[in-house]
Amino acid sequence: MPANDNARVRVHGLFIDGADVPASSDERLDVLNPATGELLARISHATAADVDRAVRSSRAAFESKEWSGMSNRTRARLINKLADVFEANLDEMYQLETANNGRSVNETRAQISRLPDFFRYNAGLAIARRDAVIPVDGNYLNYTLRTPVGVVGNSTPFNHPLMIMVKSLAPTLASGCTTVVKPSEYTPLTSLRLAQLFVEAGLPPGCFNIVTGLGPTTGKALAEHRGINKWVLTGGTEAGRITGALAGANFAHQTQELGGKTPVLVFDDFDVDQAVNYAAFGAFIGAGQTCICGSRQIVHERIYDEFVAKLAAKAKTIRIGNPSDASVQLGPVVSKRQQERVLKYIRIGLEEDKARLVAGGKVPADAALANGFFVEPTVFADVTPKMRIFQEEVFGPFVSVTKFSTEEEAIAMANDSDFGLAGAIRTSNVTRAHRVAARLKCGIVWVNDHHRLDPASPWGGVKDSGIGRECGTESFDQHFETKSVMVRLDDAPFDWYKDTAAQRRLN
């Protein structure tokens, strides 16, 4: 890049106390456009001292009269205002996010346009929140008081930068907590911009701070900081284990959405063309970089050959290119490192005994895409449950197809995984749909659909896919400590040691 162009690249500091502030270190990280390799911006690499500053700022904001003394209705009005401001700036947001993470502009627009509703839903929960009065034995009044947990540390990934942050940010602010967010070093730009917009809209400084940097340094410092009361991470399972242990040492609450290897059970009573369309949608949206990517298509033997042929043909028609072009259907993966990971799994698939590559498997030949991190949508057939490409998360435009003969066999294959985030079923038999859904070992099941998300619907997994839930009342409620208050309602004399033998109960 010419020196004069380099000088025009924006350098972002950290976002603390409502302003862009310099980090304590001069080290910078490059933020690239994954479609072109172009340098978009440089960000600061926050040190442990910077993280400490951000957490202390969020703690001061949490304890301030302006925030902690705000009534639920006033806070709900503010959260609704933030939703309005977000909505007013959607065009800027989806263009910036497309440039930053390489997702097709049509996909990005469709996803981001729904995010203001997460704030509106949680604003409603803030108003509707009730504490409980509990019937207990004896002449007592027992009631609960819920208080916000405090400062939430949140590490967000590169694949859906705004959506995944918003799933946590909305209940965090609506509950009265504050937060320090560490976005992915690959995709921090929309998070930084949203924080600026929210402060300009009236969110008190310190309620929403951002520290940028690498996971092993900045992320580690945030996860282990004694000043955070809740730790939220969306990322890989190993990152969840490491940061969860760090946060757990301080007994922080945790919500972690980690890896996945979503099984899709396709029964022979379902329309094959529709099943293929859902398979392509489930596997290739976001270039397959989603934890709920429909990467394991488990298909009944009677329709297996037809399904494989049609999915291979479908994959070959998907238009690959610069995601800023509205006619493009598949953009790049986020980085050279991620591209190499997908290509590694393609090599593994080619080396697996009997697995058959039926579509993709290469970097596109188009010279115009040479500087980007592209991979063709890839389909392997005749995959068995013991193969690595059936078991391991690829996180790219990569899908395997496996044959089954009985419902029991299909369920066993689906559950043969360390992961348990999502599963999907394709069938026209409503009884089978409910029966199979109940037996899948995962936190989310779609019947004749995929990727569907709603602010009111709990989202999260089991096994190596994480702990806790985002969205719904489940997520909102996880931002509170619950205090039980027991009030004795009579003035009868009490002295345990005066007549111990006659006392009816100790507690």
Coordinates of C-alpha atoms in Angstrom, one line a residue:
M1 CA 0.0 0.0 0.0
P2 CA 1.4 3.4 -0.9
A3 CA 2.5 5.5 2.1
N4 CA 0.0 8.2 1.5
D5 CA -2.9 5.7 1.4
N6 CA -1.5 4.1 4.6
A7 CA -1.6 7.5 6.3
R8 CA -5.3 7.7 5.5
V9 CA -6.2 4.5 7.3
R10 CA -8.1 5.2 10.5
V11 CA -6.4 4.1 13.8
H12 CA -8.9 3.3 16.5
G13 CA -8.1 3.6 20.2
L14 CA -10.1 1.9 22.9
F15 CA -13.6 3.0 23.8
I16 CA -13.8 3.8 27.5
D17 CA -15.9 6.3 29.4
G18 CA -17.8 7.2 26.3
A19 CA -14.8 8.2 24.2
D20 CA -12.0 6.9 21.9
V21 CA -8.9 6.8 24.2
P22 CA -5.3 5.8 23.5
A23 CA -4.1 2.4 24.8
S24 CA -1.1 2.2 27.0
S25 CA 0.8 0.4 24.3
D26 CA 1.6 1.7 20.8
E27 CA 1.1 -1.7 19.3
R28 CA -1.5 -1.8 16.5
L29 CA -3.3 -4.7 14.8
D30 CA -4.4 -4.6 11.1
V31 CA -8.0 -5.0 10.2
L32 CA -8.4 -6.3 6.7
N33 CA -11.3 -6.6 4.2
P34 CA -11.3 -10.4 3.7
A35 CA -12.7 -10.0 0.1
T36 CA -9.8 -7.9 -1.2
G37 CA -7.0 -8.0 1.4
E38 CA -7.3 -4.2 1.7
L39 CA -6.3 -2.6 5.0
L40 CA -9.5 -1.1 6.5
A41 CA -8.2 0.2 9.8
R42 CA -5.8 -0.3 12.6
I43 CA -6.8 -1.0 16.2
S44 CA -5.1 -0.8 19.5
H45 CA -3.8 -3.9 21.3
A46 CA -5.1 -3.4 24.9
T47 CA -2.9 -4.5 27.7
A48 CA -4.0 -5.8 31.1
A49 CA -3.7 -2.3 32.4
D50 CA -6.1 -1.1 29.7
V51 CA -8.5 -3.8 30.6
D52 CA -8.3 -2.9 34.2
R53 CA -9.1 0.7 33.3
A54 CA -12.1 -0.4 31.3
V55 CA -13.5 -2.7 34.0
R56 CA -13.0 0.0 36.7
S57 CA -14.9 2.5 34.4
S58 CA -17.8 0.0 34.0
R59 CA -17.8 -0.7 37.7
A60 CA -18.0 3.1 38.5
A61 CA -20.9 3.4 35.9
F62 CA -22.7 0.4 37.4
E63 CA -22.5 1.9 40.9
S64 CA -23.3 5.5 39.8
K65 CA -26.6 7.1 40.9
E66 CA -27.3 7.9 37.2
W67 CA -27.4 4.2 36.3
S68 CA -28.1 2.2 39.4
G69 CA -30.7 4.7 40.5
M70 CA -32.5 4.7 37.2
S71 CA -36.1 3.3 37.4
N72 CA -37.0 0.3 35.3
R73 CA -39.3 2.4 33.2
T74 CA -36.7 5.1 32.5
R75 CA -34.2 2.5 31.6
A76 CA -36.7 0.8 29.3
R77 CA -37.3 4.1 27.5
L78 CA -33.5 4.5 27.1
I79 CA -33.1 1.0 25.7
N80 CA -35.9 1.7 23.2
K81 CA -34.2 4.9 22.2
L82 CA -31.0 2.9 21.6
A83 CA -33.0 0.6 19.3
D84 CA -34.3 3.6 17.4
V85 CA -30.8 5.0 17.0
F86 CA -29.5 1.6 15.8
E87 CA -32.3 1.3 13.3
A88 CA -31.7 4.9 12.0
N89 CA -28.1 3.8 11.2
L90 CA -28.7 0.4 9.7
D91 CA -27.3 1.3 6.2
E92 CA -24.0 2.4 7.6
M93 CA -23.8 -0.7 9.8
Y94 CA -24.5 -3.4 7.2
Q95 CA -22.1 -1.8 4.8
L96 CA -19.3 -1.5 7.4
E97 CA -19.9 -5.1 8.6
T98 CA -19.9 -6.5 5.1
A99 CA -16.5 -4.8 4.4
N100 CA -15.2 -6.0 7.7
N101 CA -16.2 -9.7 7.8
G102 CA -16.9 -10.5 4.2
R103 CA -20.5 -11.7 4.5
S104 CA -22.7 -11.1 1.5
V105 CA -24.4 -7.7 1.7
N106 CA -27.8 -9.3 1.3
E107 CA -27.2 -11.6 4.2
T108 CA -25.8 -8.9 6.4
R109 CA -28.7 -6.5 5.7
A110 CA -31.2 -9.2 6.5
Q111 CA -29.5 -10.1 9.7
I112 CA -28.6 -6.7 11.1
S113 CA -32.0 -5.2 10.3
R114 CA -33.6 -7.5 13.0
L115 CA -31.2 -6.5 15.8
P116 CA -33.0 -3.4 17.1
D117 CA -35.8 -5.8 18.2
F118 CA -33.5 -7.4 20.7
F119 CA -33.3 -4.1 22.6
R120 CA -37.1 -3.6 22.3
Y121 CA -37.8 -7.1 23.6
N122 CA -35.4 -6.7 26.6
A123 CA -36.8 -3.2 27.3
G124 CA -40.2 -4.9 27.6
L125 CA -38.7 -7.5 30.1
A126 CA -37.3 -4.6 32.2
I127 CA -40.8 -3.2 32.6
A128 CA -42.5 -6.6 33.0
R129 CA -40.0 -7.9 35.6
R130 CA -41.6 -9.2 38.8
D131 CA -40.1 -10.6 42.0
A132 CA -41.8 -13.6 43.7
V133 CA -43.8 -14.0 46.9
I134 CA -43.2 -17.6 48.0
P135 CA -45.7 -19.6 50.2
V136 CA -43.7 -21.1 53.1
D137 CA -44.5 -23.0 56.2
G138 CA -45.4 -20.9 59.3
N139 CA -46.4 -17.3 59.8
Y140 CA -43.9 -15.8 57.5
L141 CA -43.8 -13.6 54.4
N142 CA -41.1 -14.8 52.0
Y143 CA -40.3 -12.7 48.9
T144 CA -37.3 -12.3 46.5
L145 CA -35.4 -9.3 45.4
R146 CA -33.4 -9.4 42.2
T147 CA -30.4 -7.1 41.8
P148 CA -28.2 -6.8 38.6
V149 CA -25.0 -8.9 38.9
G150 CA -22.7 -6.0 38.0
V151 CA -20.1 -5.8 35.2
V152 CA -20.3 -8.3 32.3
G153 CA -17.2 -9.2 30.4
N154 CA -18.0 -10.2 26.8
S155 CA -15.8 -11.7 24.2
T156 CA -17.4 -11.8 20.7
P157 CA -16.4 -13.6 17.5
F158 CA -15.7 -12.6 14.0
N159 CA -18.6 -14.4 12.2
H160 CA -21.6 -12.3 13.3
P161 CA -20.0 -9.3 15.1
L162 CA -23.0 -7.2 15.7
M163 CA -25.6 -9.9 16.1
I164 CA -23.7 -11.9 18.7
M165 CA -22.7 -8.9 20.7
V166 CA -26.3 -7.6 20.7
K167 CA -27.7 -10.9 22.0
S168 CA -25.7 -10.2 25.2
L169 CA -25.7 -6.4 25.1
A170 CA -29.5 -6.0 25.1
P171 CA -30.2 -7.9 28.3
T172 CA -27.0 -6.6 29.9
L173 CA -28.1 -3.0 29.6
A174 CA -31.9 -3.7 30.1
S175 CA -31.1 -5.5 33.4
G176 CA -29.1 -2.6 34.7
C177 CA -25.7 -4.2 34.3
T178 CA -22.7 -2.6 32.5
T179 CA -20.3 -4.3 30.1
V180 CA -16.7 -4.4 28.7
V181 CA -16.7 -6.0 25.3
K182 CA -13.6 -7.5 23.6
P183 CA -14.6 -7.9 19.9
S184 CA -12.7 -10.2 17.6
E185 CA -9.5 -8.6 16.3
Y186 CA -10.7 -9.4 12.8
T187 CA -14.1 -7.6 13.0
P188 CA -14.2 -4.8 15.6
L189 CA -15.4 -1.9 13.5
T190 CA -19.2 -2.1 13.9
S191 CA -18.9 -2.7 17.6
L192 CA -16.8 0.4 18.0
R193 CA -19.2 2.4 15.9
L194 CA -22.3 1.1 17.8
A195 CA -20.8 2.1 21.2
Q196 CA -20.2 5.6 19.9
L197 CA -23.7 5.9 18.6
F198 CA -25.2 4.7 21.9
V199 CA -23.2 7.2 24.0
E200 CA -24.3 10.0 21.7
A201 CA -27.9 8.8 22.2
G202 CA -27.7 9.2 25.9
L203 CA -26.2 5.9 27.3
P204 CA -24.1 7.0 30.3
P205 CA -20.4 6.8 29.7
G206 CA -18.8 3.6 31.1
C207 CA -21.9 1.4 30.7
F208 CA -20.6 0.1 27.3
N209 CA -16.8 0.0 27.0
I210 CA -14.7 -1.7 24.3
V211 CA -11.2 -3.1 24.5
T212 CA -9.6 -4.3 21.3
G213 CA -6.8 -6.9 21.0
L214 CA -5.9 -10.5 20.8
G215 CA -7.6 -13.3 22.7
P216 CA -4.5 -14.7 24.5
T217 CA -3.7 -11.3 25.9
T218 CA -6.6 -8.8 26.0
G219 CA -9.2 -11.5 26.2
K220 CA -7.4 -13.4 28.9
A221 CA -7.0 -10.2 30.9
L222 CA -10.7 -9.6 30.7
A223 CA -11.8 -13.1 31.5
E224 CA -9.6 -13.3 34.6
H225 CA -10.3 -9.8 35.9
R226 CA -11.7 -9.9 39.5
G227 CA -13.9 -7.0 38.7
I228 CA -16.2 -8.8 36.3
N229 CA -19.3 -10.6 37.7
K230 CA -20.4 -12.4 34.6
W231 CA -18.4 -13.8 31.7
V232 CA -19.9 -14.2 28.2
L233 CA -18.0 -15.8 25.3
T234 CA -19.1 -16.9 21.9
G235 CA -16.3 -18.8 20.2
G236 CA -14.5 -22.1 20.0
T237 CA -14.8 -24.8 22.6
E238 CA -11.1 -24.6 23.6
A239 CA -11.4 -20.9 24.1
G240 CA -14.4 -21.6 26.3
R241 CA -12.5 -24.0 28.5
I242 CA -9.6 -21.7 29.0
T243 CA -11.6 -18.5 29.7
G244 CA -14.2 -20.3 31.6
A245 CA -11.6 -21.6 34.0
L246 CA -10.2 -18.1 34.4
A247 CA -13.5 -16.5 35.1
G248 CA -14.6 -19.5 37.3
A249 CA -11.7 -18.8 39.6
N250 CA -13.5 -15.6 40.6
F251 CA -16.9 -17.4 40.7
A252 CA -18.2 -15.2 37.8
H253 CA -21.6 -16.2 36.3
Q254 CA -21.1 -17.6 32.8
T255 CA -22.8 -17.9 29.5
Q256 CA -20.8 -19.5 26.7
E257 CA -21.9 -20.4 23.2
L258 CA -19.2 -22.6 21.8
G259 CA -18.6 -25.0 18.9
G260 CA -21.1 -27.0 17.0
K261 CA -21.5 -29.7 14.4
T262 CA -25.2 -29.5 13.5
P263 CA -26.9 -32.8 12.3
V264 CA -29.7 -32.4 9.8
L265 CA -31.9 -35.5 9.6
V266 CA -33.6 -35.7 6.2
F267 CA -36.4 -38.3 6.0
D268 CA -37.7 -39.8 2.8
D269 CA -41.2 -38.3 3.2
F270 CA -39.8 -34.7 2.7
D271 CA -39.6 -33.0 -0.7
V272 CA -36.0 -33.6 -1.9
D273 CA -35.6 -30.3 -3.7
Q274 CA -36.8 -28.4 -0.6
A275 CA -34.4 -30.4 1.6
V276 CA -31.5 -29.6 -0.8
N277 CA -32.4 -25.8 -0.7
Y278 CA -32.4 -25.9 3.1
A279 CA -29.1 -27.9 3.1
A280 CA -27.4 -25.2 1.0
F281 CA -28.9 -22.5 3.1
G282 CA -27.9 -24.2 6.4
A283 CA -24.3 -25.0 5.2
F284 CA -23.2 -22.0 3.1
I285 CA -24.8 -18.9 4.7
G286 CA -22.1 -16.8 6.2
A287 CA -19.6 -18.9 4.2
G288 CA -20.4 -21.7 6.7
Q289 CA -18.8 -19.7 9.5
T290 CA -21.6 -20.3 12.0
C291 CA -21.7 -22.5 15.1
I292 CA -25.1 -23.8 13.8
C293 CA -23.9 -24.5 10.3
G294 CA -25.8 -27.5 8.9
S295 CA -22.6 -29.4 8.3
R296 CA -23.8 -33.0 8.7
Q297 CA -26.6 -33.9 6.4
I298 CA -27.9 -37.4 7.5
V299 CA -30.2 -38.6 4.7
H300 CA -32.5 -41.6 4.3
E301 CA -31.2 -44.2 1.9
R302 CA -34.2 -44.1 -0.4
I303 CA -33.5 -40.5 -1.4
Y304 CA -29.8 -40.4 -0.7
D305 CA -28.4 -40.6 -4.3
E306 CA -30.9 -38.0 -5.5
F307 CA -30.1 -35.7 -2.6
V308 CA -26.4 -35.9 -3.2
A309 CA -26.6 -35.2 -6.9
K310 CA -28.9 -32.2 -6.4
L311 CA -26.9 -30.7 -3.5
A312 CA -23.7 -31.0 -5.6
A313 CA -25.4 -29.3 -8.5
K314 CA -26.8 -26.6 -6.2
A315 CA -23.4 -25.9 -4.7
K316 CA -21.9 -25.4 -8.1
T317 CA -24.5 -22.7 -9.0
I318 CA -23.7 -20.4 -6.0
R319 CA -22.2 -17.1 -7.1
I320 CA -18.9 -16.4 -5.4
G321 CA -17.4 -12.9 -5.3
N322 CA -17.0 -9.6 -3.5
P323 CA -19.8 -9.5 -0.9
S324 CA -20.4 -5.8 -1.5
D325 CA -21.9 -6.8 -4.9
A326 CA -25.7 -7.5 -4.4
S327 CA -25.6 -10.3 -7.0
V328 CA -23.0 -12.2 -5.0
Q329 CA -24.3 -15.1 -2.9
L330 CA -21.1 -16.3 -1.2
G331 CA -18.3 -14.2 0.1
P332 CA -14.9 -15.1 1.6
V333 CA -14.0 -16.6 4.9
V334 CA -12.7 -14.0 7.4
S335 CA -9.0 -14.5 7.1
K336 CA -6.1 -16.3 5.5
R337 CA -5.8 -18.5 8.6
Q338 CA -9.5 -19.5 8.3
Q339 CA -9.1 -20.2 4.6
E340 CA -6.2 -22.5 5.3
R341 CA -8.2 -24.3 8.0
V342 CA -11.0 -25.1 5.5
L343 CA -8.5 -26.2 2.8
K344 CA -6.9 -28.5 5.5
Y345 CA -10.2 -30.2 6.1
I346 CA -10.8 -30.6 2.4
R347 CA -7.4 -32.5 2.2
I348 CA -8.5 -34.6 5.2
G349 CA -11.8 -35.4 3.5
L350 CA -9.9 -36.5 0.3
E351 CA -7.7 -38.8 2.4
E352 CA -10.6 -40.3 4.4
D353 CA -11.4 -43.8 3.2
K354 CA -14.4 -43.8 0.8
A355 CA -15.4 -40.2 1.3
R356 CA -16.3 -38.7 -2.1
L357 CA -15.8 -35.0 -3.1
V358 CA -18.8 -34.1 -5.3
A359 CA -18.6 -30.3 -5.3
G360 CA -16.1 -27.6 -4.6
G361 CA -12.9 -28.3 -2.8
K362 CA -10.8 -25.5 -4.2
V363 CA -10.0 -21.9 -4.1
P364 CA -11.9 -20.2 -6.9
A365 CA -9.9 -19.8 -10.1
D366 CA -11.2 -16.2 -10.8
A367 CA -8.1 -13.9 -10.8
A368 CA -10.3 -11.1 -9.5
L369 CA -10.7 -12.9 -6.2
A370 CA -7.0 -13.8 -5.7
N371 CA -6.4 -11.3 -3.0
G372 CA -9.4 -12.5 -0.9
F373 CA -9.9 -15.5 1.3
F374 CA -12.3 -17.5 -0.8
V375 CA -13.2 -21.2 -0.8
E376 CA -15.7 -22.9 -3.1
P377 CA -18.8 -24.3 -1.4
T378 CA -17.7 -27.9 -0.8
V379 CA -19.8 -31.1 -0.5
F380 CA -18.5 -34.5 0.5
A381 CA -20.7 -37.6 0.1
D382 CA -20.5 -41.2 1.5
V383 CA -19.2 -39.8 4.8
T384 CA -19.3 -42.2 7.8
P385 CA -19.6 -41.2 11.6
K386 CA -16.0 -42.2 12.3
M387 CA -14.5 -39.8 9.8
R388 CA -12.9 -36.6 11.1
I389 CA -15.0 -34.5 8.6
F390 CA -18.1 -35.9 10.3
Q391 CA -16.9 -35.2 13.8
E392 CA -14.8 -32.0 13.7
E393 CA -16.0 -28.4 13.2
V394 CA -14.7 -26.9 10.0
F395 CA -16.2 -23.5 10.2
G396 CA -16.4 -22.8 6.5
P397 CA -18.5 -23.6 3.4
F398 CA -18.2 -27.3 3.9
V399 CA -20.9 -30.0 4.3
S400 CA -20.8 -33.8 4.5
V401 CA -23.6 -36.2 3.5
T402 CA -24.2 -39.5 5.3
K403 CA -26.7 -42.3 4.6
F404 CA -29.1 -43.9 7.1
S405 CA -31.8 -46.6 6.9
T406 CA -33.8 -46.4 10.2
E407 CA -34.9 -43.6 12.5
E408 CA -32.9 -45.1 15.3
E409 CA -29.8 -45.1 13.2
A410 CA -30.3 -41.5 12.2
I411 CA -30.7 -40.4 15.8
A412 CA -27.7 -42.3 16.9
M413 CA -25.6 -40.7 14.2
A414 CA -26.9 -37.2 15.1
N415 CA -26.0 -37.7 18.8
D416 CA -22.6 -39.2 18.0
S417 CA -20.8 -35.9 18.6
D418 CA -19.1 -34.0 21.4
F419 CA -21.1 -31.0 20.4
G420 CA -24.8 -30.2 21.1
L421 CA -25.7 -26.8 20.0
A422 CA -28.3 -27.3 17.3
G423 CA -30.0 -30.0 15.2
A424 CA -32.6 -30.0 12.4
I425 CA -35.2 -32.4 11.1
R426 CA -36.8 -32.6 7.6
T427 CA -40.0 -34.5 7.6
S428 CA -43.7 -34.2 6.7
N429 CA -44.7 -36.5 9.6
V430 CA -45.6 -34.3 12.6
T431 CA -45.5 -37.2 15.0
R432 CA -42.0 -38.1 13.9
A433 CA -40.9 -34.5 14.1
H434 CA -41.8 -34.2 17.8
R435 CA -40.5 -37.7 18.6
V436 CA -37.1 -37.1 17.0
A437 CA -36.8 -33.5 18.3
A438 CA -37.2 -34.8 21.9
R439 CA -34.3 -37.3 21.4
L440 CA -31.7 -35.0 19.8
K441 CA -29.1 -34.0 22.4
C442 CA -28.8 -30.3 21.7
G443 CA -30.2 -27.0 22.8
I444 CA -31.9 -25.9 19.6
V445 CA -33.9 -27.9 17.1
W446 CA -35.4 -26.7 13.8
V447 CA -38.2 -28.7 12.1
N448 CA -38.3 -28.0 8.3
D449 CA -36.2 -24.8 8.8
H450 CA -32.7 -23.6 9.7
H451 CA -30.9 -20.7 11.3
R452 CA -34.2 -19.2 12.7
L453 CA -33.5 -17.0 15.7
D454 CA -35.8 -14.8 17.8
P455 CA -35.1 -12.4 20.7
A456 CA -37.8 -14.4 22.8
S457 CA -36.4 -17.9 22.0
P458 CA -33.7 -19.3 24.2
W459 CA -30.4 -20.0 22.4
G460 CA -27.6 -22.2 23.6
G461 CA -26.2 -25.7 23.7
V462 CA -25.2 -28.7 25.8
K463 CA -22.0 -30.8 26.0
D464 CA -19.0 -29.1 24.4
S465 CA -21.3 -26.5 22.9
G466 CA -21.4 -24.4 26.0
I467 CA -23.4 -23.4 29.1
G468 CA -26.2 -21.0 29.7
R469 CA -28.7 -19.4 27.3
E470 CA -28.9 -16.3 25.3
C471 CA -32.2 -14.6 24.3
G472 CA -35.5 -15.1 26.0
T473 CA -36.4 -14.6 29.6
E474 CA -33.7 -17.1 30.4
S475 CA -30.9 -14.7 29.3
F476 CA -32.5 -11.7 31.0
D477 CA -32.9 -13.5 34.3
Q478 CA -29.3 -14.7 34.2
H479 CA -28.2 -11.1 34.7
F480 CA -29.5 -11.0 38.3
E481 CA -28.6 -12.2 41.8
T482 CA -31.7 -13.4 43.7
K483 CA -32.0 -12.5 47.4
S484 CA -34.6 -14.2 49.6
V485 CA -36.2 -12.1 52.3
M486 CA -37.9 -14.0 55.1
V487 CA -40.2 -11.8 57.4
R488 CA -41.6 -13.2 60.6
L489 CA -45.2 -12.0 60.9
D490 CA -45.9 -12.4 64.7
D491 CA -44.5 -11.1 67.9
A492 CA -44.6 -14.3 69.9
P493 CA -41.7 -14.7 72.4
F494 CA -38.8 -16.8 71.2
D495 CA -36.0 -18.3 73.2
W496 CA -34.5 -21.5 71.9
Y497 CA -32.4 -22.1 75.0
K498 CA -35.3 -21.6 77.5
D499 CA -37.3 -24.7 76.5
T500 CA -35.2 -26.5 73.9
A501 CA -36.9 -29.9 74.1
A502 CA -40.3 -28.4 73.4
Q503 CA -39.2 -26.4 70.3
R504 CA -41.0 -27.8 67.2
R505 CA -38.3 -26.9 64.6
L506 CA -34.9 -25.5 64.3
N507 CA -35.2 -23.8 60.9

